[in-house]
mmCIF file of C-alpha atoms in Angstrom:
data_model
loop_
_atom_site.group_PDB
_atom_site.id
_atom_site.type_symbol
_atom_site.label_atom_id
_atom_site.label_comp_id
_atom_site.label_asym_id
_atom_site.label_seq_id
_atom_site.Cartn_x
_atom_site.Cartn_y
_atom_site.Cartn_z
ATOM 1 C CA MET L 28 0.000 0.000 0.000
ATOM 2 C CA THR L 29 2.790 2.488 0.889
ATOM 3 C CA ALA L 30 6.545 2.656 0.550
ATOM 4 C CA ARG L 31 6.709 2.516 4.383
ATOM 5 C CA ALA L 32 5.412 -1.065 4.592
ATOM 6 C CA GLY L 33 7.562 -3.203 6.849
ATOM 7 C CA GLU L 34 9.364 -0.294 8.508
ATOM 8 C CA PRO L 35 9.028 -0.035 12.287
ATOM 9 C CA PHE L 36 7.669 3.211 13.660
ATOM 10 C CA ALA L 37 10.366 5.539 14.951
ATOM 11 C CA LEU L 38 9.277 8.884 16.383
ATOM 12 C CA ASP L 39 12.603 10.571 15.642
ATOM 13 C CA ARG L 40 12.431 9.469 11.990
ATOM 14 C CA ALA L 41 8.812 10.672 11.707
ATOM 15 C CA LEU L 42 9.848 14.055 13.109
ATOM 16 C CA ARG L 43 12.723 14.280 10.610
ATOM 17 C CA ASP L 44 10.292 13.397 7.819
ATOM 18 C CA VAL L 45 7.935 16.167 8.980
ATOM 19 C CA ASP L 46 10.827 18.644 9.069
ATOM 20 C CA GLY L 47 11.822 17.626 5.545
ATOM 21 C CA LEU L 48 8.259 17.971 4.378
ATOM 22 C CA LEU L 49 8.023 21.476 5.840
ATOM 23 C CA ALA L 50 11.244 22.468 4.039
ATOM 24 C CA ALA L 51 10.324 20.884 0.688
ATOM 25 C CA ASP L 52 8.952 22.724 -2.303
ATOM 26 C CA ILE L 53 5.178 22.760 -2.635
ATOM 27 C CA PRO L 54 3.668 22.990 -6.128
ATOM 28 C CA ALA L 55 1.990 26.359 -6.643
ATOM 29 C CA SER L 56 -0.243 24.980 -9.384
ATOM 30 C CA GLY L 57 -0.824 21.962 -11.553
ATOM 31 C CA PRO L 58 -2.642 18.676 -11.344
ATOM 32 C CA THR L 59 -2.513 16.297 -8.406
ATOM 33 C CA THR L 60 -0.004 13.518 -9.041
ATOM 34 C CA SER L 61 1.122 10.529 -7.007
ATOM 35 C CA GLU L 62 4.473 8.789 -7.167
ATOM 36 C CA ASP L 63 5.422 5.267 -6.231
ATOM 37 C CA ASP L 64 8.705 4.192 -4.717
ATOM 38 C CA PRO L 65 10.784 2.786 -7.621
ATOM 39 C CA VAL L 66 11.908 -0.258 -5.613
ATOM 40 C CA ARG L 67 8.667 -1.231 -3.867
ATOM 41 C CA SER L 68 6.195 0.143 -6.427
ATOM 42 C CA GLU L 69 4.087 1.443 -3.548
ATOM 43 C CA TRP L 70 2.781 4.950 -2.856
ATOM 44 C CA SER L 71 5.447 7.354 -1.594
ATOM 45 C CA VAL L 72 4.177 10.908 -2.236
ATOM 46 C CA THR L 73 1.253 12.881 -3.628
ATOM 47 C CA ARG L 74 1.705 16.457 -4.791
ATOM 48 C CA GLY L 75 -0.931 18.913 -5.866
ATOM 49 C CA GLU L 76 -1.733 22.573 -6.034
ATOM 50 C CA GLY L 77 -0.536 23.916 -2.695
ATOM 51 C CA PHE L 78 0.185 20.627 -0.894
ATOM 52 C CA VAL L 79 2.431 17.586 -0.466
ATOM 53 C CA LEU L 80 1.187 14.377 1.187
ATOM 54 C CA VAL L 81 3.365 11.439 2.340
ATOM 55 C CA PRO L 82 3.085 8.227 4.344
ATOM 56 C CA LEU L 83 5.133 8.159 7.557
ATOM 57 C CA TRP L 84 4.400 4.600 8.707
ATOM 58 C CA GLU L 85 2.310 1.578 7.716
ATOM 59 C CA SER L 86 1.233 -1.318 9.920
ATOM 60 C CA ALA L 87 1.296 -4.931 8.877
ATOM 61 C CA SER L 88 -1.609 -6.232 6.814
ATOM 62 C CA LEU L 89 -4.636 -7.145 8.882
ATOM 63 C CA VAL L 90 -6.059 -9.780 6.522
ATOM 64 C CA GLY L 91 -7.319 -12.602 8.710
ATOM 65 C CA VAL L 92 -6.594 -10.689 11.929
ATOM 66 C CA TYR L 93 -9.424 -10.498 14.443
ATOM 67 C CA ALA L 94 -9.920 -9.196 17.981
ATOM 68 C CA PRO L 95 -7.987 -8.981 20.250
ATOM 69 C CA GLU L 96 -5.010 -8.795 17.834
ATOM 70 C CA TRP L 97 -6.848 -6.349 15.550
ATOM 71 C CA ASN L 98 -7.672 -4.130 18.533
ATOM 72 C CA LYS L 99 -4.001 -4.170 19.522
ATOM 73 C CA ALA L 100 -3.008 -3.094 15.983
ATOM 74 C CA GLU L 101 -5.496 -0.213 16.139
ATOM 75 C CA GLU L 102 -4.230 0.865 19.573
ATOM 76 C CA THR L 103 -0.654 0.757 18.282
ATOM 77 C CA ALA L 104 -1.481 2.898 15.238
ATOM 78 C CA HIS L 105 -3.322 5.494 17.295
ATOM 79 C CA GLY L 106 -0.477 5.393 19.832
ATOM 80 C CA HIS L 107 1.993 6.302 17.078
ATOM 81 C CA LEU L 108 -0.244 9.206 16.051
ATOM 82 C CA ALA L 109 -0.536 10.344 19.679
ATOM 83 C CA ALA L 110 3.246 10.207 20.152
ATOM 84 C CA LEU L 111 3.861 12.232 16.989
ATOM 85 C CA ALA L 112 1.100 14.739 17.764
ATOM 86 C CA GLY L 113 2.424 15.113 21.318
ATOM 87 C CA ALA L 114 5.932 15.866 20.069
ATOM 88 C CA LEU L 115 4.582 18.376 17.549
ATOM 89 C CA ASP L 116 2.342 19.971 20.203
ATOM 90 C CA ARG L 117 5.454 20.495 22.345
ATOM 91 C CA ARG L 118 7.115 22.282 19.414
ATOM 92 C CA TRP L 119 4.280 24.475 18.197
ATOM 93 C CA GLY L 120 1.488 24.382 20.746
ATOM 94 C CA ALA L 121 -1.734 22.440 20.693
ATOM 95 C CA HIS L 122 -2.982 21.212 17.346
ATOM 96 C CA ARG L 123 -6.539 21.741 16.212
ATOM 97 C CA PRO L 124 -8.730 19.025 14.725
ATOM 98 C CA VAL L 125 -10.038 19.143 11.173
ATOM 99 C CA GLY L 126 -12.730 16.549 10.576
ATOM 100 C CA MET L 127 -12.949 14.355 7.501
ATOM 101 C CA ARG L 128 -16.685 13.589 7.749
ATOM 102 C CA VAL L 129 -17.731 16.138 5.096
ATOM 103 C CA PRO L 130 -15.041 15.057 2.567
ATOM 104 C CA LEU L 131 -16.073 11.428 3.071
ATOM 105 C CA PHE L 132 -19.720 12.234 2.353
ATOM 106 C CA ARG L 133 -18.779 14.399 -0.621
ATOM 107 C CA ARG L 134 -16.656 11.553 -1.973
ATOM 108 C CA ILE L 135 -19.549 9.103 -1.624
ATOM 109 C CA ALA L 136 -21.909 11.575 -3.349
ATOM 110 C CA GLY L 137 -19.397 12.305 -6.122
ATOM 111 C CA GLU L 138 -19.386 16.007 -5.235
ATOM 112 C CA PRO L 139 -16.357 18.213 -5.951
ATOM 113 C CA MET L 140 -14.038 19.391 -3.221
ATOM 114 C CA PRO L 141 -10.659 21.133 -2.966
ATOM 115 C CA PRO L 142 -7.710 19.169 -4.431
ATOM 116 C CA PHE L 143 -6.148 18.578 -1.008
ATOM 117 C CA PHE L 144 -9.242 16.789 0.291
ATOM 118 C CA GLU L 145 -9.643 14.968 -3.044
ATOM 119 C CA ALA L 146 -6.091 13.645 -2.646
ATOM 120 C CA LEU L 147 -6.747 12.454 0.902
ATOM 121 C CA CYS L 148 -9.894 10.650 -0.209
ATOM 122 C CA ALA L 149 -8.177 9.134 -3.255
ATOM 123 C CA ARG L 150 -5.619 7.541 -0.893
ATOM 124 C CA ASP L 151 -8.340 6.453 1.581
ATOM 125 C CA LEU L 152 -6.790 8.784 4.155
ATOM 126 C CA LEU L 153 -10.083 9.509 5.859
ATOM 127 C CA GLY L 154 -9.005 9.890 9.486
ATOM 128 C CA ASP L 155 -9.545 13.267 11.119
ATOM 129 C CA LEU L 156 -6.550 15.577 10.831
ATOM 130 C CA ALA L 157 -4.435 17.080 13.608
ATOM 131 C CA VAL L 158 -3.359 20.482 12.220
ATOM 132 C CA TRP L 159 -0.716 23.038 13.185
ATOM 133 C CA GLY L 160 -0.150 26.370 11.555
ATOM 134 C CA PRO L 161 0.650 28.747 10.313
ATOM 135 C CA LEU L 162 4.244 27.612 10.765
ATOM 136 C CA PRO L 163 7.225 29.531 9.436
ATOM 137 C CA ALA L 164 9.035 27.696 6.655
ATOM 138 C CA GLY L 165 12.394 28.184 4.988
ATOM 139 C CA SER L 166 10.597 29.296 1.852
ATOM 140 C CA GLY L 167 9.570 32.508 3.591
ATOM 141 C CA ARG L 168 5.904 31.506 3.328
ATOM 142 C CA ASP L 169 3.845 30.097 6.136
ATOM 143 C CA ARG L 170 2.885 26.441 6.038
ATOM 144 C CA TRP L 171 0.253 24.259 7.660
ATOM 145 C CA LEU L 172 0.983 20.700 8.771
ATOM 146 C CA ALA L 173 -1.550 17.901 9.172
ATOM 147 C CA VAL L 174 -1.099 14.334 10.420
ATOM 148 C CA SER L 175 -3.600 11.510 10.705
ATOM 149 C CA VAL L 176 -3.905 7.760 10.993
ATOM 150 C CA ASN L 177 -6.184 5.908 8.626
ATOM 151 C CA GLN L 178 -7.362 2.510 7.473
ATOM 152 C CA SER L 179 -9.216 1.993 4.195
ATOM 153 C CA ASP L 180 -11.014 -1.154 5.386
ATOM 154 C CA GLY L 181 -10.839 -3.705 8.186
ATOM 155 C CA ASP L 182 -8.212 -5.857 6.452
ATOM 156 C CA ALA L 183 -6.007 -3.014 5.220
ATOM 157 C CA PRO L 184 -3.015 -1.792 7.178
ATOM 158 C CA PHE L 185 -3.178 1.382 9.218
ATOM 159 C CA VAL L 186 -1.328 4.296 7.606
ATOM 160 C CA LEU L 187 0.112 7.267 9.456
ATOM 161 C CA ALA L 188 0.380 10.144 6.970
ATOM 162 C CA ALA L 189 1.485 13.767 6.973
ATOM 163 C CA ALA L 190 0.682 16.675 4.694
ATOM 164 C CA VAL L 191 2.007 20.203 4.317
ATOM 165 C CA THR L 192 0.057 22.969 2.611
ATOM 166 C CA ASP L 193 0.758 26.559 1.699
ATOM 167 C CA HIS L 194 -2.761 27.577 2.710
ATOM 168 C CA PRO L 195 -4.862 27.258 5.867
ATOM 169 C CA LEU L 196 -6.415 23.846 6.507
ATOM 170 C CA VAL L 197 -10.000 24.291 7.568
ATOM 171 C CA GLU L 198 -12.820 21.839 7.946
ATOM 172 C CA LEU L 199 -15.134 21.698 4.940
ATOM 173 C CA GLU L 200 -18.669 22.842 5.599
ATOM 174 C CA ASP L 201 -21.779 20.748 4.946
ATOM 175 C CA GLY L 202 -23.710 21.549 1.832
#
């Protein structure tokens, strides 16, 4: 599913990845494109107008895994998110939540939405976002950072992902 499959979670590596993401170039315009890792042929990055989205960690496959092992996998994934969010909160202050309920319903209804939310939905990254920003970036422009943990279905692995945008991340409104 992602280029991070099989890698153990390491908070210090995730923080370095976030720092690299904040320092990286963000496309000012253009279509949304995804790239696969050339060795693994699995998703490694999605770029679009004003954002970059990457996986930070992926759990093992959960095909054939049932409670209590499945519950343990879910707790582990959310624990990784909590550890990362806690470290980022210590850097920049408390994050704010941005819900993914409206994008999910818009996706189901086939309704348009901003490219950033389209990209999240296209990757089945439907977990609510923890958002920080505006954050100063080396580019001289403020950035917004979002992290979340997601699972596309009960058998799929959990994915911890991060995104950086050059515009405020706000929850989409109903309607």
